[in-house]
PDB file of C-alpha atoms in Angstrom:
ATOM      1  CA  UNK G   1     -71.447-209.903 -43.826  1.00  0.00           C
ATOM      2  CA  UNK G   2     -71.944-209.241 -40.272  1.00  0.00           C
ATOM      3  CA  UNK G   3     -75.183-207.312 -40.115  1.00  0.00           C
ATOM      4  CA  UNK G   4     -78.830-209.193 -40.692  1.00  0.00           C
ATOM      5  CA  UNK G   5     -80.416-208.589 -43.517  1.00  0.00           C
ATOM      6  CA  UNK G   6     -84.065-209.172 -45.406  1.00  0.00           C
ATOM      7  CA  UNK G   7     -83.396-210.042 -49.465  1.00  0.00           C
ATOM      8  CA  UNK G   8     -86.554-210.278 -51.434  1.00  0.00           C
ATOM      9  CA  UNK G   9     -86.329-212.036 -54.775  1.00  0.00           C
ATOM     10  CA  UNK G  10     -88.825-211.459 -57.781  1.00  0.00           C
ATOM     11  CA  UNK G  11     -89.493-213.347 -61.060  1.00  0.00           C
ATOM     12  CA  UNK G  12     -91.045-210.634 -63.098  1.00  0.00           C
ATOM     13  CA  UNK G  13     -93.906-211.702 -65.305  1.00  0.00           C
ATOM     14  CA  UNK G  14     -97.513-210.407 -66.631  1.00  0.00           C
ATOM     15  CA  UNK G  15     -98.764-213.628 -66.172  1.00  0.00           C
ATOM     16  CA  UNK G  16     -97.016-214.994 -63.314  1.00  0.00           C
ATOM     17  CA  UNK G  17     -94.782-213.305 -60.447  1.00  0.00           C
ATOM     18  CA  UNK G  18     -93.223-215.224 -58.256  1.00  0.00           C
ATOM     19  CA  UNK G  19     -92.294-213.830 -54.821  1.00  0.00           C
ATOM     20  CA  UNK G  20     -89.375-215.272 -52.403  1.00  0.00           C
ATOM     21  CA  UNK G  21     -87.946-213.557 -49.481  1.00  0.00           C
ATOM     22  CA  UNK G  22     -85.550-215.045 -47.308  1.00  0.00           C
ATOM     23  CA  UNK G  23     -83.483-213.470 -43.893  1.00  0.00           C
ATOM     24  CA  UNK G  24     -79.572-213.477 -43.482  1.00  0.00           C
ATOM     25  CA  UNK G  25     -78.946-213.506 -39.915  1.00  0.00           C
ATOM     26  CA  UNK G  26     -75.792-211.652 -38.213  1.00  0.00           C
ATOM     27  CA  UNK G  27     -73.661-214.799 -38.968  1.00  0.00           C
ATOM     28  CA  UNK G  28     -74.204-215.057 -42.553  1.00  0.00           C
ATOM     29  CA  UNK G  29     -76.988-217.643 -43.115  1.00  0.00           C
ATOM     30  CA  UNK G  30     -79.909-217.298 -44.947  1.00  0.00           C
ATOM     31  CA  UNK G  31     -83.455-218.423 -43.774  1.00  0.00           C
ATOM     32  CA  UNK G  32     -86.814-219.126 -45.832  1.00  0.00           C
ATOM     33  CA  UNK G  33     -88.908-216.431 -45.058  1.00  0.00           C
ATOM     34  CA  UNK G  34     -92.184-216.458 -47.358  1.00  0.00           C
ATOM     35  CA  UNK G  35     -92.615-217.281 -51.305  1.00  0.00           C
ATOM     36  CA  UNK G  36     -95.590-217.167 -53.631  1.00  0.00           C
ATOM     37  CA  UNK G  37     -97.019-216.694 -56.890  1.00  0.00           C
ATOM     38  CA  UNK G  38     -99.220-213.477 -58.089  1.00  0.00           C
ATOM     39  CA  UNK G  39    -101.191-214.637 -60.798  1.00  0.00           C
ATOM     40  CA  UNK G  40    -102.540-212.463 -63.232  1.00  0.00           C
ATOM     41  CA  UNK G  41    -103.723-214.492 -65.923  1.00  0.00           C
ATOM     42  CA  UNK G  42    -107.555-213.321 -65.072  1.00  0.00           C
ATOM     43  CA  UNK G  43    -106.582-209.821 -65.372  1.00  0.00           C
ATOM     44  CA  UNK G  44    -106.765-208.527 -69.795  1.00  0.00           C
ATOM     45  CA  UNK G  45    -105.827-205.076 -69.013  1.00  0.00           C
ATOM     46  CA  UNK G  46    -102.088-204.992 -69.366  1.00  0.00           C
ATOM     47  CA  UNK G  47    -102.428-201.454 -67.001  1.00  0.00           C
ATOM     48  CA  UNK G  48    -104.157-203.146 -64.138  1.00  0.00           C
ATOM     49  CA  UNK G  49    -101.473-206.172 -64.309  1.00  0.00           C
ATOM     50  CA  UNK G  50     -98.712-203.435 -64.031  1.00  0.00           C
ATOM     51  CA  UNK G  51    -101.052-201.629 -61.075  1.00  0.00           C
ATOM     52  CA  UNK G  52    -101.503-205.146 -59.263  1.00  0.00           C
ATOM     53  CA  UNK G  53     -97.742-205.894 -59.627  1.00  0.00           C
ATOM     54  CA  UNK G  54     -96.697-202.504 -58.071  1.00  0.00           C
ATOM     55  CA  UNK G  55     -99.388-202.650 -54.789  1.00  0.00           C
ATOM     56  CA  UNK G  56     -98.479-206.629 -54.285  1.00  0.00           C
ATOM     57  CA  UNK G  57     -94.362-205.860 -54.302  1.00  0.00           C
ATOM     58  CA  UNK G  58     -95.066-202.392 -52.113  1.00  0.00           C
ATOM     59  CA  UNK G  59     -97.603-204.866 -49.623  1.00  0.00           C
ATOM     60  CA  UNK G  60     -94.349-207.053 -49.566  1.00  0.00           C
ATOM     61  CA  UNK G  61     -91.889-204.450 -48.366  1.00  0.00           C
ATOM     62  CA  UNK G  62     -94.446-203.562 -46.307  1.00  0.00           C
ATOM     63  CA  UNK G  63     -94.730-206.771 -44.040  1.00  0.00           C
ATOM     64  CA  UNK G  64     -91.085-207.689 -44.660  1.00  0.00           C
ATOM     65  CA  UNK G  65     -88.828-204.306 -44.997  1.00  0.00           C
ATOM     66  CA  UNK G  66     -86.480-206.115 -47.507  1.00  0.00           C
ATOM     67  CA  UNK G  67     -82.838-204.585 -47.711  1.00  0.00           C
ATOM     68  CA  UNK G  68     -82.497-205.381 -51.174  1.00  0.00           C
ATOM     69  CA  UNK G  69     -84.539-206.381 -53.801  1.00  0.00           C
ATOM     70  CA  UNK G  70     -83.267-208.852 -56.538  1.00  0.00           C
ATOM     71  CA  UNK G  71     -85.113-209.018 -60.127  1.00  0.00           C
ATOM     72  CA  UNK G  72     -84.987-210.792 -62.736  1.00  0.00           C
ATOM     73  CA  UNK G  73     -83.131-208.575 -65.654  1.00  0.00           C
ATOM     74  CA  UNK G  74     -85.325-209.280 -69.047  1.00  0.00           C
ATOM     75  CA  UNK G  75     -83.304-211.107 -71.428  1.00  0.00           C
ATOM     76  CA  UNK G  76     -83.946-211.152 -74.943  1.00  0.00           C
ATOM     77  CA  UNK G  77     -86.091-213.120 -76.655  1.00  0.00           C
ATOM     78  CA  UNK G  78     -87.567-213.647 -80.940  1.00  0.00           C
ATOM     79  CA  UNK G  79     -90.382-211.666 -79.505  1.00  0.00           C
ATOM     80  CA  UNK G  80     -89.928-207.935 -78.802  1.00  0.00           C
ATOM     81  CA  UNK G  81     -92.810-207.709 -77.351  1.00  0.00           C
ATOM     82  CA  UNK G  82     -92.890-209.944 -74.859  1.00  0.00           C
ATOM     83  CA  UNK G  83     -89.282-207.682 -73.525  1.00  0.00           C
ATOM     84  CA  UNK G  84     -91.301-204.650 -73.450  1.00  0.00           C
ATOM     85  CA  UNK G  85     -94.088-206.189 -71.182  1.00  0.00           C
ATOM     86  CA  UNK G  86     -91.392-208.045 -69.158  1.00  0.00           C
ATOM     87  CA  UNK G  87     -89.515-204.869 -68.729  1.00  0.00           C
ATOM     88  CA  UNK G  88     -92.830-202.661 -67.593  1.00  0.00           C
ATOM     89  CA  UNK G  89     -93.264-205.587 -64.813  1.00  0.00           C
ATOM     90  CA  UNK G  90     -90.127-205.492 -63.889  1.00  0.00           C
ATOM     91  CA  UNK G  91     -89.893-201.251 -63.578  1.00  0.00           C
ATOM     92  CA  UNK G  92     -93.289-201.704 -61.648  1.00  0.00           C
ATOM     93  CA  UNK G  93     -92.079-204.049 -59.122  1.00  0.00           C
ATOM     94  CA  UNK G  94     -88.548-201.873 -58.985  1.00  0.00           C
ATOM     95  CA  UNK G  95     -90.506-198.582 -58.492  1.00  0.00           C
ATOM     96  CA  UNK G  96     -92.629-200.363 -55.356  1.00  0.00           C
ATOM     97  CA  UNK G  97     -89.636-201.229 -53.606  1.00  0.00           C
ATOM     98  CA  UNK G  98     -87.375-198.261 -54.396  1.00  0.00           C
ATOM     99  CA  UNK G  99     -90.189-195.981 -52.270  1.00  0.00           C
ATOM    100  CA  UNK G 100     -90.203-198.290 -49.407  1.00  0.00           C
ATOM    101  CA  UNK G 101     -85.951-198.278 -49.209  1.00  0.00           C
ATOM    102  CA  UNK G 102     -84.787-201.055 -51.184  1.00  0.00           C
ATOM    103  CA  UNK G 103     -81.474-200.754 -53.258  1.00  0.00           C
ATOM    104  CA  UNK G 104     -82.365-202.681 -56.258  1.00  0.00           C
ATOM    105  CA  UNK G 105     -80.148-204.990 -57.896  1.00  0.00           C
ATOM    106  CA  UNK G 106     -80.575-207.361 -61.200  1.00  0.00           C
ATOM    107  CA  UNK G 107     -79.766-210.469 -62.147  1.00  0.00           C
ATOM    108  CA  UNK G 108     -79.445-212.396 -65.446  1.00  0.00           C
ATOM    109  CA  UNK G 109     -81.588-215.624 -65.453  1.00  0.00           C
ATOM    110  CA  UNK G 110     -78.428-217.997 -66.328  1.00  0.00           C
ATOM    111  CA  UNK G 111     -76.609-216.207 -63.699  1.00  0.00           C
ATOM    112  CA  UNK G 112     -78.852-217.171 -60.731  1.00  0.00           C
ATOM    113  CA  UNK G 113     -79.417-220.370 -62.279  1.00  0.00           C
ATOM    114  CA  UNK G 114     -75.643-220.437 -62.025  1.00  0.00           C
ATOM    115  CA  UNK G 115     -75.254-219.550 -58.910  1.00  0.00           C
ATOM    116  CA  UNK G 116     -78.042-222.136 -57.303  1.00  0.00           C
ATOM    117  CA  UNK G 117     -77.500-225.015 -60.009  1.00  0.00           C
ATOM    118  CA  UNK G 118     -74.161-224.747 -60.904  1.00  0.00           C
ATOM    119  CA  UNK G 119     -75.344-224.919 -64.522  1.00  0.00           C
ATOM    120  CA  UNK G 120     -76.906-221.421 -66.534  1.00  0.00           C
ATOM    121  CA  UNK G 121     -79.220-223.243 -68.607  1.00  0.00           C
ATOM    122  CA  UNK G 122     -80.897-225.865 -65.152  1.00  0.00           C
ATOM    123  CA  UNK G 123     -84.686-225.962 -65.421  1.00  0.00           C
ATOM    124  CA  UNK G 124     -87.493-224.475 -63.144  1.00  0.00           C
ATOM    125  CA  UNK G 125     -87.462-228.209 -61.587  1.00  0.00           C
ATOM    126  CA  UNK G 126     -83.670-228.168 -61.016  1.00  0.00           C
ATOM    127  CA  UNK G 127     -83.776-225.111 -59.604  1.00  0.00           C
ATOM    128  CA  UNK G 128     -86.483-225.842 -57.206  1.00  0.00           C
ATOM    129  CA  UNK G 129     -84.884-229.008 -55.703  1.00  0.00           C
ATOM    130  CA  UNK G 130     -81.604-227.186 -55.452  1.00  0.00           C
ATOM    131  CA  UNK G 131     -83.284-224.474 -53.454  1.00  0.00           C
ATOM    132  CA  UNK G 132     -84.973-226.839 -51.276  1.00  0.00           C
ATOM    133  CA  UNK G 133     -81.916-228.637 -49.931  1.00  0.00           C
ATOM    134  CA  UNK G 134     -80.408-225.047 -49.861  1.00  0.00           C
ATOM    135  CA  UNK G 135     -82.834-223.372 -47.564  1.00  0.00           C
ATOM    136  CA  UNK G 136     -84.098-226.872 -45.967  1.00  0.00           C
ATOM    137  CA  UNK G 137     -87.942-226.622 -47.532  1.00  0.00           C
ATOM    138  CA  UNK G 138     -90.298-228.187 -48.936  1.00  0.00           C
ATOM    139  CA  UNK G 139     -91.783-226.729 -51.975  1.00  0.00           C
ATOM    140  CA  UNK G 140     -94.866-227.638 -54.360  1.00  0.00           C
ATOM    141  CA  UNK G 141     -94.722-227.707 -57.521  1.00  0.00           C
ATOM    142  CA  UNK G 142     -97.280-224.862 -58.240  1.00  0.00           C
ATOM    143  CA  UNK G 143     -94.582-222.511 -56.643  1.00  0.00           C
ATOM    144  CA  UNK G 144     -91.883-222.677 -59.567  1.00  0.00           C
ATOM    145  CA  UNK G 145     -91.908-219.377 -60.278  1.00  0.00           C
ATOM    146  CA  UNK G 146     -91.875-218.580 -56.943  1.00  0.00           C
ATOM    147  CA  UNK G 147     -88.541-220.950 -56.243  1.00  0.00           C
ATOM    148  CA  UNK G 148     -87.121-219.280 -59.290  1.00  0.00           C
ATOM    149  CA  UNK G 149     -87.466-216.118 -57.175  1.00  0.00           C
ATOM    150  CA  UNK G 150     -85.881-217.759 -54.232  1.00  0.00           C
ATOM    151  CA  UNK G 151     -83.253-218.239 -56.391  1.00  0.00           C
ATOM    152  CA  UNK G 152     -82.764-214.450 -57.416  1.00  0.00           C
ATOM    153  CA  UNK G 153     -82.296-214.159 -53.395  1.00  0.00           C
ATOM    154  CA  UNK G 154     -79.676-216.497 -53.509  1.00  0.00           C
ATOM    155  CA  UNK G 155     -77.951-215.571 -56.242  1.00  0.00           C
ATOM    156  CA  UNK G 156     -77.658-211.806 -54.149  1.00  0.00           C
ATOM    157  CA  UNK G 157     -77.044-213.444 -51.174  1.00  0.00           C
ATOM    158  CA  UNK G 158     -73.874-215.439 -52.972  1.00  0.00           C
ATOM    159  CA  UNK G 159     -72.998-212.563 -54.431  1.00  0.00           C
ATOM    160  CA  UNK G 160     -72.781-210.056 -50.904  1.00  0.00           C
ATOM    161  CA  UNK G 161     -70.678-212.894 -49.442  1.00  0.00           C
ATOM    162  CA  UNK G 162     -67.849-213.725 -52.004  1.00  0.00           C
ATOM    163  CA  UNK G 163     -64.969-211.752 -51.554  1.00  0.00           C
ATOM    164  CA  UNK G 164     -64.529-212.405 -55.151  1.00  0.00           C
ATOM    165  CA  UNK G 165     -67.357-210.597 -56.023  1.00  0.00           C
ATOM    166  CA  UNK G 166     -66.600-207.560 -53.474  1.00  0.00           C
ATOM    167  CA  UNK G 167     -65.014-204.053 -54.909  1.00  0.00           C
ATOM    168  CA  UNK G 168     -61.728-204.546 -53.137  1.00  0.00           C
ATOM    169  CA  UNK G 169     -61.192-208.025 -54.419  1.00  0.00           C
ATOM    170  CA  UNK G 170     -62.357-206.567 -57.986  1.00  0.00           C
ATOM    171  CA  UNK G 171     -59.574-204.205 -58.323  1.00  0.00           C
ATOM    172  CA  UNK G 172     -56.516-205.965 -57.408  1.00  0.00           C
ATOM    173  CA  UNK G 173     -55.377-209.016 -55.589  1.00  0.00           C
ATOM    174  CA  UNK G 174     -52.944-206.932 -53.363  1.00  0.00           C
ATOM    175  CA  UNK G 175     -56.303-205.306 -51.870  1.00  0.00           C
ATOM    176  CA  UNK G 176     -58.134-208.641 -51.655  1.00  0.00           C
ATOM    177  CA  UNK G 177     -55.023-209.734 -50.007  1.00  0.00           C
ATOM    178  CA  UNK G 178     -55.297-206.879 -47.592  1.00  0.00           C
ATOM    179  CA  UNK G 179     -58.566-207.404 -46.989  1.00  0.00           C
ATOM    180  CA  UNK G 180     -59.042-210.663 -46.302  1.00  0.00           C
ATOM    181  CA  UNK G 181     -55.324-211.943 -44.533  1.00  0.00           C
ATOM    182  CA  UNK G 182     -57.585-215.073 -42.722  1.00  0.00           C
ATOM    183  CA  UNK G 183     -58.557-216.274 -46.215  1.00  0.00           C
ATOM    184  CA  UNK G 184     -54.926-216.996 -47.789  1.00  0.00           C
ATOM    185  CA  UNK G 185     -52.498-220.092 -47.196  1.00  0.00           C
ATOM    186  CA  UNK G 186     -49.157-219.878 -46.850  1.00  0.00           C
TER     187      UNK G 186
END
C-alpha cells in the first residue's frame, strides 16, 4: 500500500451502531481516527432507526471521506428476524456511504475477530484490549461496539496489506513470486 487512505468500520445494529474510523498513512500504518456508538434504543419506529442510521453513516463520510467502508456481514442466528433487521441496518449504512464514494466491503464477525484476536470466537472485551495495544488507545468500556467496529477497520486494513490476500498472490504462486521478488528467501 503506498497511497493514504481513510477506512471506516461499522458494527451494524438497531439498537446499537458502533462507529470506528481509522487513517493509513503513505507508509502503511494505521492511525485512530474517531469511534462511537449511535444508540437507538429510544427510538420504537424500526423506519426512523433505519433513517437515523443512514444520515449518521452519510454525516460520517461527510467529515471523514472514508475510502472504504467495512461492515459487519449478518450472520445467522435461531432468530430470523433479528437477520432481517440486521440486514436493513446494514443496507442503510451501505447505501449512505456508497453515495458519498465508498467501495463497500464485508466482513464475517469471526473473521475480524480473527484477524485482531487471533481467535474467531474472542469476546467484545478481547477484542477491545487487542485493539487498544494495536492502535495505541485507550478505550472505555461503553465503546464495545464501537471497538468491535475498529476492528472491522482492521480486519480491511490486514486484508489490503497481505500479499496473501491480494489477486495476484490468489491465483498462483508463480505470480505472487513475480510480484513480490523482496518477499522470498533463497
Amino acid at each position: 500500500m503506498t497511497e493514504s487512505r481513510t477506512i471506516l468500520g461499522i458494527d451494524p445494529g438497531t439498537n446499537l451502531l458502533g462507529f470506528g474510523v481509522i487513517r493509513v498513512d503513505a507508509s502503511g500504518k494505521p492511525h485512530f481516527v474517531d469511534m462511537g456508538v449511535l444508540d437507538l434504543r429510544k427510538i420504537s419506529d424500526p423506519y426512523t432507526k433505519l433513517q437515523c442510521i443512514h444520515e449518521k453513516v452519510g454525516a460520517l463520510c461527510t467529515q471523514y471521506n472514508p475510502d472504504d467502508l467495512a461492515i459487519e456481514s449478518p450472520f445467522y442466528g435461531k432468530n430470523a428476524q433479528v437477520i432481517f433487521k440486521l440486514g436493513r441496518a446494514q443496507g442503510s449504512a451501505m447505501v449512505a456511504a456508497l453515495m458519498h464514494g465508498a467501495k463497500v466491503y464485508e466482513y464475517a464477525p469471526r473473521k475480524a475477530k480473527m484477524a485482531i484476536c487471533g481467535n474467531g470466537a474472542a469476546a467484545k472485551e478481547q477484542v477491545a484490549l487487542m485493539v487498544e495495544k494495536t492502535l495505541g488507545i485507550d478505550i472505555r468500556s461503553k465503546y464495545l461496539d464501537a471497538t468491535d467496529a475498529l476492528a472491522l477497520a482492521m480486519c480491511h486494513y490486514y486484508q489490503l496489506t497481505s500479499p496473501l490476500t491480494s489477486t495476484s498472490a490468489a491465483t498462483s504462486w508463480e505470480k505472487f513470486v513475480a510480484a513480490n521478488p523482496d518477499r522470498i528467501r533463497k
